Coordinates of C-alpha atoms in Angstrom, one line a residue:
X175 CA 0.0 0.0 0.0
X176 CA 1.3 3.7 -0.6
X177 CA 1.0 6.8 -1.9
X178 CA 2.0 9.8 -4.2
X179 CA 2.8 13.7 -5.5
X180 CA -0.3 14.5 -4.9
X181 CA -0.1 15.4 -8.0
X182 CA -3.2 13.7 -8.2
X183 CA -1.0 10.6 -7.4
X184 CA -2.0 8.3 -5.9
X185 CA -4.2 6.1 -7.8
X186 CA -2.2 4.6 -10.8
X187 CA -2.7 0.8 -9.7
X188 CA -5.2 0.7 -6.8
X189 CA -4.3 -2.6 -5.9
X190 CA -1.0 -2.0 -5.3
X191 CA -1.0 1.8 -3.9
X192 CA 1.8 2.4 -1.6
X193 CA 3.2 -1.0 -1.8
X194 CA 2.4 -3.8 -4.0
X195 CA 2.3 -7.2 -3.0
X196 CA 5.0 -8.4 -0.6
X197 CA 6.5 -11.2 -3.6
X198 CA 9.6 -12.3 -1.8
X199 CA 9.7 -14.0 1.4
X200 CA 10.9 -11.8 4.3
X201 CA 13.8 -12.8 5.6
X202 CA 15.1 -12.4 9.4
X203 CA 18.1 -10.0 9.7
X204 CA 20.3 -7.1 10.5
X205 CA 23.0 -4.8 8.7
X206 CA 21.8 -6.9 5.2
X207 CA 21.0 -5.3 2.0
X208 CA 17.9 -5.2 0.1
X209 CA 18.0 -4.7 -3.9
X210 CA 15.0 -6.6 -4.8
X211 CA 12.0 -5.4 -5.9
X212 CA 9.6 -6.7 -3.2
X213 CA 12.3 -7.8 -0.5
X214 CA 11.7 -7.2 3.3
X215 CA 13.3 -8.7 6.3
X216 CA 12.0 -8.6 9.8
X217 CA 14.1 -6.7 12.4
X218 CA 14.5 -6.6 16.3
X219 CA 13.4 -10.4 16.3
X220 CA 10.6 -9.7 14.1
X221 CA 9.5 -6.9 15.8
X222 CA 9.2 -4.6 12.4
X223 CA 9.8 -5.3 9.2
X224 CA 12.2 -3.2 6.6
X225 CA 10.6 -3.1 2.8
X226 CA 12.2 -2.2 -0.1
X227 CA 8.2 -2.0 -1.6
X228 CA 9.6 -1.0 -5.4
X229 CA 5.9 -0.4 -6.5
X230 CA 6.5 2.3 -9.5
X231 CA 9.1 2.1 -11.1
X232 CA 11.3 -1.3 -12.4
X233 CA 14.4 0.6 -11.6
X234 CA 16.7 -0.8 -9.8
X235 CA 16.4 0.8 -5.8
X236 CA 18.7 -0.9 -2.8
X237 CA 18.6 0.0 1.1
X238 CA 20.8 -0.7 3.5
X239 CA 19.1 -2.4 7.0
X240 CA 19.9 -2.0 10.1
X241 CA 18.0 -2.9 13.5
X242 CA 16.0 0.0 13.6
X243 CA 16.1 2.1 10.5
X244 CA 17.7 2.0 6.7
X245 CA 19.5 4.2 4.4
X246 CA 18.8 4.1 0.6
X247 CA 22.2 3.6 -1.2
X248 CA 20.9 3.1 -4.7
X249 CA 18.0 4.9 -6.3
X250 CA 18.0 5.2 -10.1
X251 CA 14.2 5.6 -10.6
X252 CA 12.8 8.3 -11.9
X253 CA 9.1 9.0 -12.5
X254 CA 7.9 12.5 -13.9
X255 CA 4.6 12.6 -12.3
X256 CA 1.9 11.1 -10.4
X257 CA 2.6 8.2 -8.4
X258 CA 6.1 7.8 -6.5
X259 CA 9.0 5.3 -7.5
X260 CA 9.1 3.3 -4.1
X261 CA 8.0 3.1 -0.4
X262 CA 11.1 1.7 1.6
X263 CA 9.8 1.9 4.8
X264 CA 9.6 0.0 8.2
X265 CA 6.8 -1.6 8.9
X266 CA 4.8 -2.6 12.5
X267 CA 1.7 -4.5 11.6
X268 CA 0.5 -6.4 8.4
X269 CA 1.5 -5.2 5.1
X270 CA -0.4 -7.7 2.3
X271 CA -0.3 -10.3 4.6
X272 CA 3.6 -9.9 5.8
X273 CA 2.9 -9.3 9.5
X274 CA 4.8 -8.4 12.3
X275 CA 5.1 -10.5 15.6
X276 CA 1.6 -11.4 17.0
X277 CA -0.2 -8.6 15.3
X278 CA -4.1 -8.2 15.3
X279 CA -5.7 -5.3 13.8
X280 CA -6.8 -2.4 16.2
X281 CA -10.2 -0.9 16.4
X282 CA -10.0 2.8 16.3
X283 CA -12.6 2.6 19.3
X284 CA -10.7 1.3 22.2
X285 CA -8.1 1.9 24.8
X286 CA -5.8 0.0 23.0
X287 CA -5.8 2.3 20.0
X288 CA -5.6 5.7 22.7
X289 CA -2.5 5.2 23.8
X290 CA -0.6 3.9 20.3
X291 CA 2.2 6.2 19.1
X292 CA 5.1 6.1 16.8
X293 CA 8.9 7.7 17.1
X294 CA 11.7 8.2 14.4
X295 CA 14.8 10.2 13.3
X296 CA 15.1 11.0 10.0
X297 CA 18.0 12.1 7.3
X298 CA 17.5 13.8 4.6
X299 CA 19.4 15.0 1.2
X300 CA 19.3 18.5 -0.4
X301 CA 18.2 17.6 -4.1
X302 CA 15.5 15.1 -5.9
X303 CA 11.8 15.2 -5.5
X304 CA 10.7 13.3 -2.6
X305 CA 8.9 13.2 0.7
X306 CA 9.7 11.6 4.4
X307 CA 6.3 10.3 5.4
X308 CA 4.5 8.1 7.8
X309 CA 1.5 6.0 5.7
X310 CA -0.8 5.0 8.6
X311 CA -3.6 2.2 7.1
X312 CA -7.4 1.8 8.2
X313 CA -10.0 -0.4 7.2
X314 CA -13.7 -1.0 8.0
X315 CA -12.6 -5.1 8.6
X316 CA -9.9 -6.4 10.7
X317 CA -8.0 -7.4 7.6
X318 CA -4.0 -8.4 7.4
X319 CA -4.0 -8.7 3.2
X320 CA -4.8 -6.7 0.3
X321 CA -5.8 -3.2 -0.3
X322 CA -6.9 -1.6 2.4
X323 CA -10.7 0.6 1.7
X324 CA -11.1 3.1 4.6
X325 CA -8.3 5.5 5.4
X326 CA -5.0 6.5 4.6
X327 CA -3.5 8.6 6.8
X328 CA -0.1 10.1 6.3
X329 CA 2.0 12.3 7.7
X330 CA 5.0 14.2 6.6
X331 CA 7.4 15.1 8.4
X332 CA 9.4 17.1 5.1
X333 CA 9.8 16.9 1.4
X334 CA 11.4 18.3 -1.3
X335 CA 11.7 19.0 -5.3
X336 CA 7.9 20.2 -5.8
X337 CA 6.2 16.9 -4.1
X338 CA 2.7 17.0 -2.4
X339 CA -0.1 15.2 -1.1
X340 CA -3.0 13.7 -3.3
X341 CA -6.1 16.1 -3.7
X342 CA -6.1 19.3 -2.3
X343 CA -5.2 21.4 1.0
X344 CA -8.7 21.8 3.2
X345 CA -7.1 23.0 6.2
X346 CA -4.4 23.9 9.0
X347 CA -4.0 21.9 12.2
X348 CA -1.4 22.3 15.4
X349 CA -1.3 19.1 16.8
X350 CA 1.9 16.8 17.9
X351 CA 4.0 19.7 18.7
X352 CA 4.0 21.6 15.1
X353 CA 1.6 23.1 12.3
X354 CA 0.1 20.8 9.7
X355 CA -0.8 21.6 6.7
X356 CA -4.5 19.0 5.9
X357 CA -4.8 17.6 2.6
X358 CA -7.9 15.1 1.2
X359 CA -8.3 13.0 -1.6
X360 CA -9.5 10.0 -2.4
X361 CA -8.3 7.0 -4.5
X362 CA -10.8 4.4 -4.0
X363 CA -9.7 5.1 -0.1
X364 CA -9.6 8.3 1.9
X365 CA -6.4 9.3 1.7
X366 CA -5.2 12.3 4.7
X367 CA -2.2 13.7 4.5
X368 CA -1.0 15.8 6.8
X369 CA 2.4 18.0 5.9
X370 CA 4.5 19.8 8.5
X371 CA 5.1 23.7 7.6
X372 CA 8.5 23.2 9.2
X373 CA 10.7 20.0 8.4
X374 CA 11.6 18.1 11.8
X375 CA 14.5 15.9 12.0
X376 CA 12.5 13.2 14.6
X377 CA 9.0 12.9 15.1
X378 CA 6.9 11.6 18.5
X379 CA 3.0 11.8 18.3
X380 CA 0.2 9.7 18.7
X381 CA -1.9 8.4 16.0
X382 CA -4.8 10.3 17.7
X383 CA -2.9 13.3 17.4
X384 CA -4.2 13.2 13.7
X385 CA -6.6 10.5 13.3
X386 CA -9.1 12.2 15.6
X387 CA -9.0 15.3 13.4
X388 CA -9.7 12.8 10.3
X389 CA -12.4 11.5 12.1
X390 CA -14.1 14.8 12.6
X391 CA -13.7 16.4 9.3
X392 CA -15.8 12.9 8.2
X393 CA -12.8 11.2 6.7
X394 CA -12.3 8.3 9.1
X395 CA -14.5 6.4 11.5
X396 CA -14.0 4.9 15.2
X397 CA -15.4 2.3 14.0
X398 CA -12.3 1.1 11.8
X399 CA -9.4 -1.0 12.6
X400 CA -5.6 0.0 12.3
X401 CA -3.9 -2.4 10.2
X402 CA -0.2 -1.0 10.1
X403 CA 2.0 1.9 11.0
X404 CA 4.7 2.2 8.6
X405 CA 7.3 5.0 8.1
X406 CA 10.1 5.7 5.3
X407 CA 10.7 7.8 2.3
X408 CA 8.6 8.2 -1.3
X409 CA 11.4 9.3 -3.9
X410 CA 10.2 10.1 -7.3
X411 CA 14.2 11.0 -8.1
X412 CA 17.1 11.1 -6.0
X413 CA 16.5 9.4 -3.2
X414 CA 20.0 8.2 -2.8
X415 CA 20.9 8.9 1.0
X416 CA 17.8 9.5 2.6
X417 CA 17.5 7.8 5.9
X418 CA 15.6 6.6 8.8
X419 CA 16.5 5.4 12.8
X420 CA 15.2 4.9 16.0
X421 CA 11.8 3.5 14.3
X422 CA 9.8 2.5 17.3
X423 CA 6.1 2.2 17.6
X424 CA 5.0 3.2 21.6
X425 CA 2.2 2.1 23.5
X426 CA 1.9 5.7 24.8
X427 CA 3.5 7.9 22.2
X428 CA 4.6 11.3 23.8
X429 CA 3.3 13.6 21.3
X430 CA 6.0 15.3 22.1
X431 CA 7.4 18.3 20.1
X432 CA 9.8 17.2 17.1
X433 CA 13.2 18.3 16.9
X434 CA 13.5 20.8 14.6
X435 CA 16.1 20.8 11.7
X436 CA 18.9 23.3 12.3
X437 CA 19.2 24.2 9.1
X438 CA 16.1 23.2 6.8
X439 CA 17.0 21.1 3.6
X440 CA 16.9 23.4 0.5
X441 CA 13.7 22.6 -1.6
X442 CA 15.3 23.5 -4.9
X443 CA 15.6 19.9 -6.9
X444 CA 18.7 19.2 -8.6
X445 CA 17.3 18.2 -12.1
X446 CA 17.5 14.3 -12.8
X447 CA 16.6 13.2 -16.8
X448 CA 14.1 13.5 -17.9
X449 CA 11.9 14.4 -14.5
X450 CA 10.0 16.9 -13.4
X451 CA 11.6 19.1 -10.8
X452 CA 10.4 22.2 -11.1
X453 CA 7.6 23.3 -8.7
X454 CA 5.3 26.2 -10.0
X455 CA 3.1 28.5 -8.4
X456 CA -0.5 27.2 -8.4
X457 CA -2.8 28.5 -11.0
X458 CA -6.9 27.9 -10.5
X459 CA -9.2 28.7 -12.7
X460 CA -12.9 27.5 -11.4
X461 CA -15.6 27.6 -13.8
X462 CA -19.5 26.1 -13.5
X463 CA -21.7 23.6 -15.4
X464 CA -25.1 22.2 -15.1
X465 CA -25.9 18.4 -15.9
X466 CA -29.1 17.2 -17.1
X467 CA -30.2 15.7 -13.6
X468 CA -30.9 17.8 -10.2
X469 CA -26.8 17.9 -9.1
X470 CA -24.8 20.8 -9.9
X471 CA -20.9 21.1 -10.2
X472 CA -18.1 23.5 -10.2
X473 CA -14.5 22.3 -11.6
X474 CA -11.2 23.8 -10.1
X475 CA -8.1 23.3 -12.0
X476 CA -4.2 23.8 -10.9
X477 CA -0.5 23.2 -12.3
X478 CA 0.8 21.3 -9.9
X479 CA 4.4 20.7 -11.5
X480 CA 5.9 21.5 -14.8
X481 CA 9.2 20.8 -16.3
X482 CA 10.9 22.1 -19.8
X483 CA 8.4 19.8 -21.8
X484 CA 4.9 19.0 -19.7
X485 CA 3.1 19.5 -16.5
X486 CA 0.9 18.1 -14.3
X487 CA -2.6 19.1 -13.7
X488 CA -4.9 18.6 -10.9
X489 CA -8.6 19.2 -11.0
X490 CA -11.4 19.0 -8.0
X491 CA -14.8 18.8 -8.7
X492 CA -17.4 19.8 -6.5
X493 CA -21.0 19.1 -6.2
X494 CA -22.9 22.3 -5.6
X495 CA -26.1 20.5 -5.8
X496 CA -29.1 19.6 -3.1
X497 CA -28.2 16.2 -3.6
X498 CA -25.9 13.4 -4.1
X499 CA -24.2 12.7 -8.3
X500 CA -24.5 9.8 -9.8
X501 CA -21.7 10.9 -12.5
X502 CA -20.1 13.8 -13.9
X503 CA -17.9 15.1 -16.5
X504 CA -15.7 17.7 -17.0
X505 CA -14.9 19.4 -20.7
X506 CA -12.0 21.9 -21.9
X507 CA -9.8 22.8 -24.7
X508 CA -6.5 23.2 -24.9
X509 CA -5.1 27.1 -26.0
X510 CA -1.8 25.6 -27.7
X511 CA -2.3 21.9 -28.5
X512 CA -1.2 20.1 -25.2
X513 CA -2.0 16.5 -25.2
X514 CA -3.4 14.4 -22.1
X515 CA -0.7 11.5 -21.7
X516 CA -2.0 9.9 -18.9
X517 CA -4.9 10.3 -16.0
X518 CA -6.0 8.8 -13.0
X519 CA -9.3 9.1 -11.1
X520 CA -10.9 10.0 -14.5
X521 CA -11.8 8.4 -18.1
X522 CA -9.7 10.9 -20.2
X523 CA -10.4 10.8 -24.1
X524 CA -8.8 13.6 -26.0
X525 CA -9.8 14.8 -29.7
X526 CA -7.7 17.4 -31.3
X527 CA -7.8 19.7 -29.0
X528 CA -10.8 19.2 -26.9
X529 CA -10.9 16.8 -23.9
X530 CA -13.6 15.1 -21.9
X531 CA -13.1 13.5 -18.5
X532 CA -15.5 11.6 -17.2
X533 CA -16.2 9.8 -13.6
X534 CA -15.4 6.0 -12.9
X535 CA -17.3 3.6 -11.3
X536 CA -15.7 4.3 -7.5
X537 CA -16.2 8.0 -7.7
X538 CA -19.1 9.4 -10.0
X539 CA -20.7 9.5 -6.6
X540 CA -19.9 12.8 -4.9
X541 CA -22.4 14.2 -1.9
X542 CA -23.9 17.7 -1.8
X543 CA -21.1 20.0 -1.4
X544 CA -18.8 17.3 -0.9
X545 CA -15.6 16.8 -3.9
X546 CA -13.6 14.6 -5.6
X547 CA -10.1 15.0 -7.2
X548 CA -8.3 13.5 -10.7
X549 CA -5.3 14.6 -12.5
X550 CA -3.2 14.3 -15.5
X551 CA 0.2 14.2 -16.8
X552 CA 0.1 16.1 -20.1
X553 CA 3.1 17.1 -22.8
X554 CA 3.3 20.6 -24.0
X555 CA 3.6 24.5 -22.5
X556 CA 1.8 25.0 -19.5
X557 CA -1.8 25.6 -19.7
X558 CA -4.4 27.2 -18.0
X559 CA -8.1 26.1 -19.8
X560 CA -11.4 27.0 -18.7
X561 CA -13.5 24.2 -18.0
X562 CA -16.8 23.1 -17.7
X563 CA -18.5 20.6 -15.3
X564 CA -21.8 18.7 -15.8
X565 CA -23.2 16.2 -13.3
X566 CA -26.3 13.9 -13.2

């Protein structure tokens, strides 16, 4: 399971989001080397587990292991947009089926759950396009394999090179000893993301800290079970020498506040081929439509990234209706003949010039006043189109 650049990210392979399927079998050991796509070993006498989790890219990635932590040594992966290269991360809990010692999936609802907290001290690098995240997994069943369906909830501690949640920021928290900035979207799952306005070295919170404020703004329920806590790095480029230590997952986390970096890690990318590195401002341009049925809809657009030859763009649509969609679709044209190259959380189809997106089956759905999210990788100048939204 795992994430992405927000750049509407996250939802390339749902099935495999933020992970993929755990292929080899984990060994048991310390100060090894993992170069294999899937490989994981448990740690601390099976305490955790260290992943490699190579879910995007077929480049070759390799992490050094150690009992509590890893350093990536090799990342030659390098995706220009939407979903991240990797995950390498450690792991307490079940990961498709790959569990730690004794682990049962936590209801959200008990004392148990209260008190559960995490720790770690992180290393980071000045260039590439990454972030150093928690990726926190809930589901409405007490499952140990597959895709989980409720929430993701993650939590970054910093990035860098333009990357940032999927969907769209809805809000500001202080919680866990810093400011966070909220972001929401949805790819098949809830996925919460929250990003610290300062980079921190270590973190020390309690799940709480942040799932109770996913609960509130409706993203999350008490009702659903924890399935794992894992923690690591998602490199789109240049991950080489990002690092984590001291993992530890606390049966009372402290909450307490994170060490701040003494010198932040510049957010300028260095420029690896052929990726996209450089963040621009964000550009909206909303615009209204009216479907034949009772729902109305407004669609928001932004750049999210552009490099010398194509950008990424992000679009929310919103029902402004009395009443729940059943679809909806978005139209535009481009000014200067970009093309769509790829899309996710939409049906793109693109003729000449003109573009129609249209819902899928998991998200034509949307709730008065509520919104959903897709984007698109596209080739050409940036653009800024007017669009128009229609909804049944």
């Amino acid at each position: 399971m795992k994430a992405r650049i927000a750049l509407a990210a996250s939802a390339l392979v749902a099935a495999v989001v933020g992970g993929g399927i755990a292929l080899s079998a984990p060994a048991s050991a310390v100060n090894t080397t993992l170069c294999d796509q899937y490989a994981s070993t448990k740690v601390q006498g099976g305490e955790y587990i260290v992943q490699n989790n190579v879910w995007g890219t077929s480049a070759r990635q390799c992490i050094d292991v150690t009992d509590d932590g890893f350093t990536i040594t090799q990342q030659d992966g390098v995706n220009s947009g939407g979903a991240p290269t990797a995950y390498p991360s450690l792991v307490w809990g079940c990961h498709y089926n790959n569990c730690t010692n004794g682990f049962e999936p936590i209801r959200a609802d008990t004392t148990a759950f209260d008190g559960l907290g995490s720790k770690s001290s992180l290393k980071y690098v000045s260039g590439g396009v990454w972030n150093a995240s928690y990726d926190i997994w809930f589901d409405p069943t007490a499952r140990k394999d597959g895709q989980n369906t409720g929430a993701e909830l993650m939590v970054w501690a910093n990035h860098n090179g333009g990357a940032s949640p999927v969907g769209s920021k809805v809000g500001t928290v202080t919680t866990a000893g810093g400011t966070w900035d909220v972001w929401y979207g949805n790819s098949g799952w809830n996925v919460i993301s929250y990003v610290r306005t300062s980079a921190a070295a270590s973190v020390d919170f309690k799940v709480t800290d942040f799932y109770d404020d996913a609960v509130q703004r409706g993203y999350a329920k008490d009702s659903w079970y924890l399935t794992s806590i894992q923690a690591g790095f998602e490199p789109w480029s240049g991950g080489k020498g990002l690092g984590i230590s001291g993992f530890a997952v606390t049966e009372g986390g402290s909450g307490s506040t994170p060490v701040e970096t003494s010198a932040a890690p510049t957010l300028a990318p260095v420029t690896p081929t052929a990726a996209p590195t450089t963040a621009v401002p964000t550009t909206t341009e909303p615009s209204t439509g009216t479907g034949t049925g009772t729902a109305k809809c407004t669609a928001t657009y932004r750049v999210s990234q552009s490099w010398g030859s194509g950008f990424i763009g992000e679009v929310t649509v919103k029902n402004t209706g009395g009443s729940a969609t059943k679809n909806w679709k978005v139209d535009w044209t481009w000014p200067a003949g970009q093309k769509v190259t790829s899309s996710w959380n939409a049906s793109s189809v693109q003729t000449g010039t003109k573009v129609a997106a249209t819902s899928l089956g998991y998200n034509g759905s949307v709730n008065a006043n509520g919104t959903t999210q897709f984007g698109m990788q596209v080739d050409g100048a940036t653009a800024t189109p007017t669009l128009t939204c229609s909804a049944a």
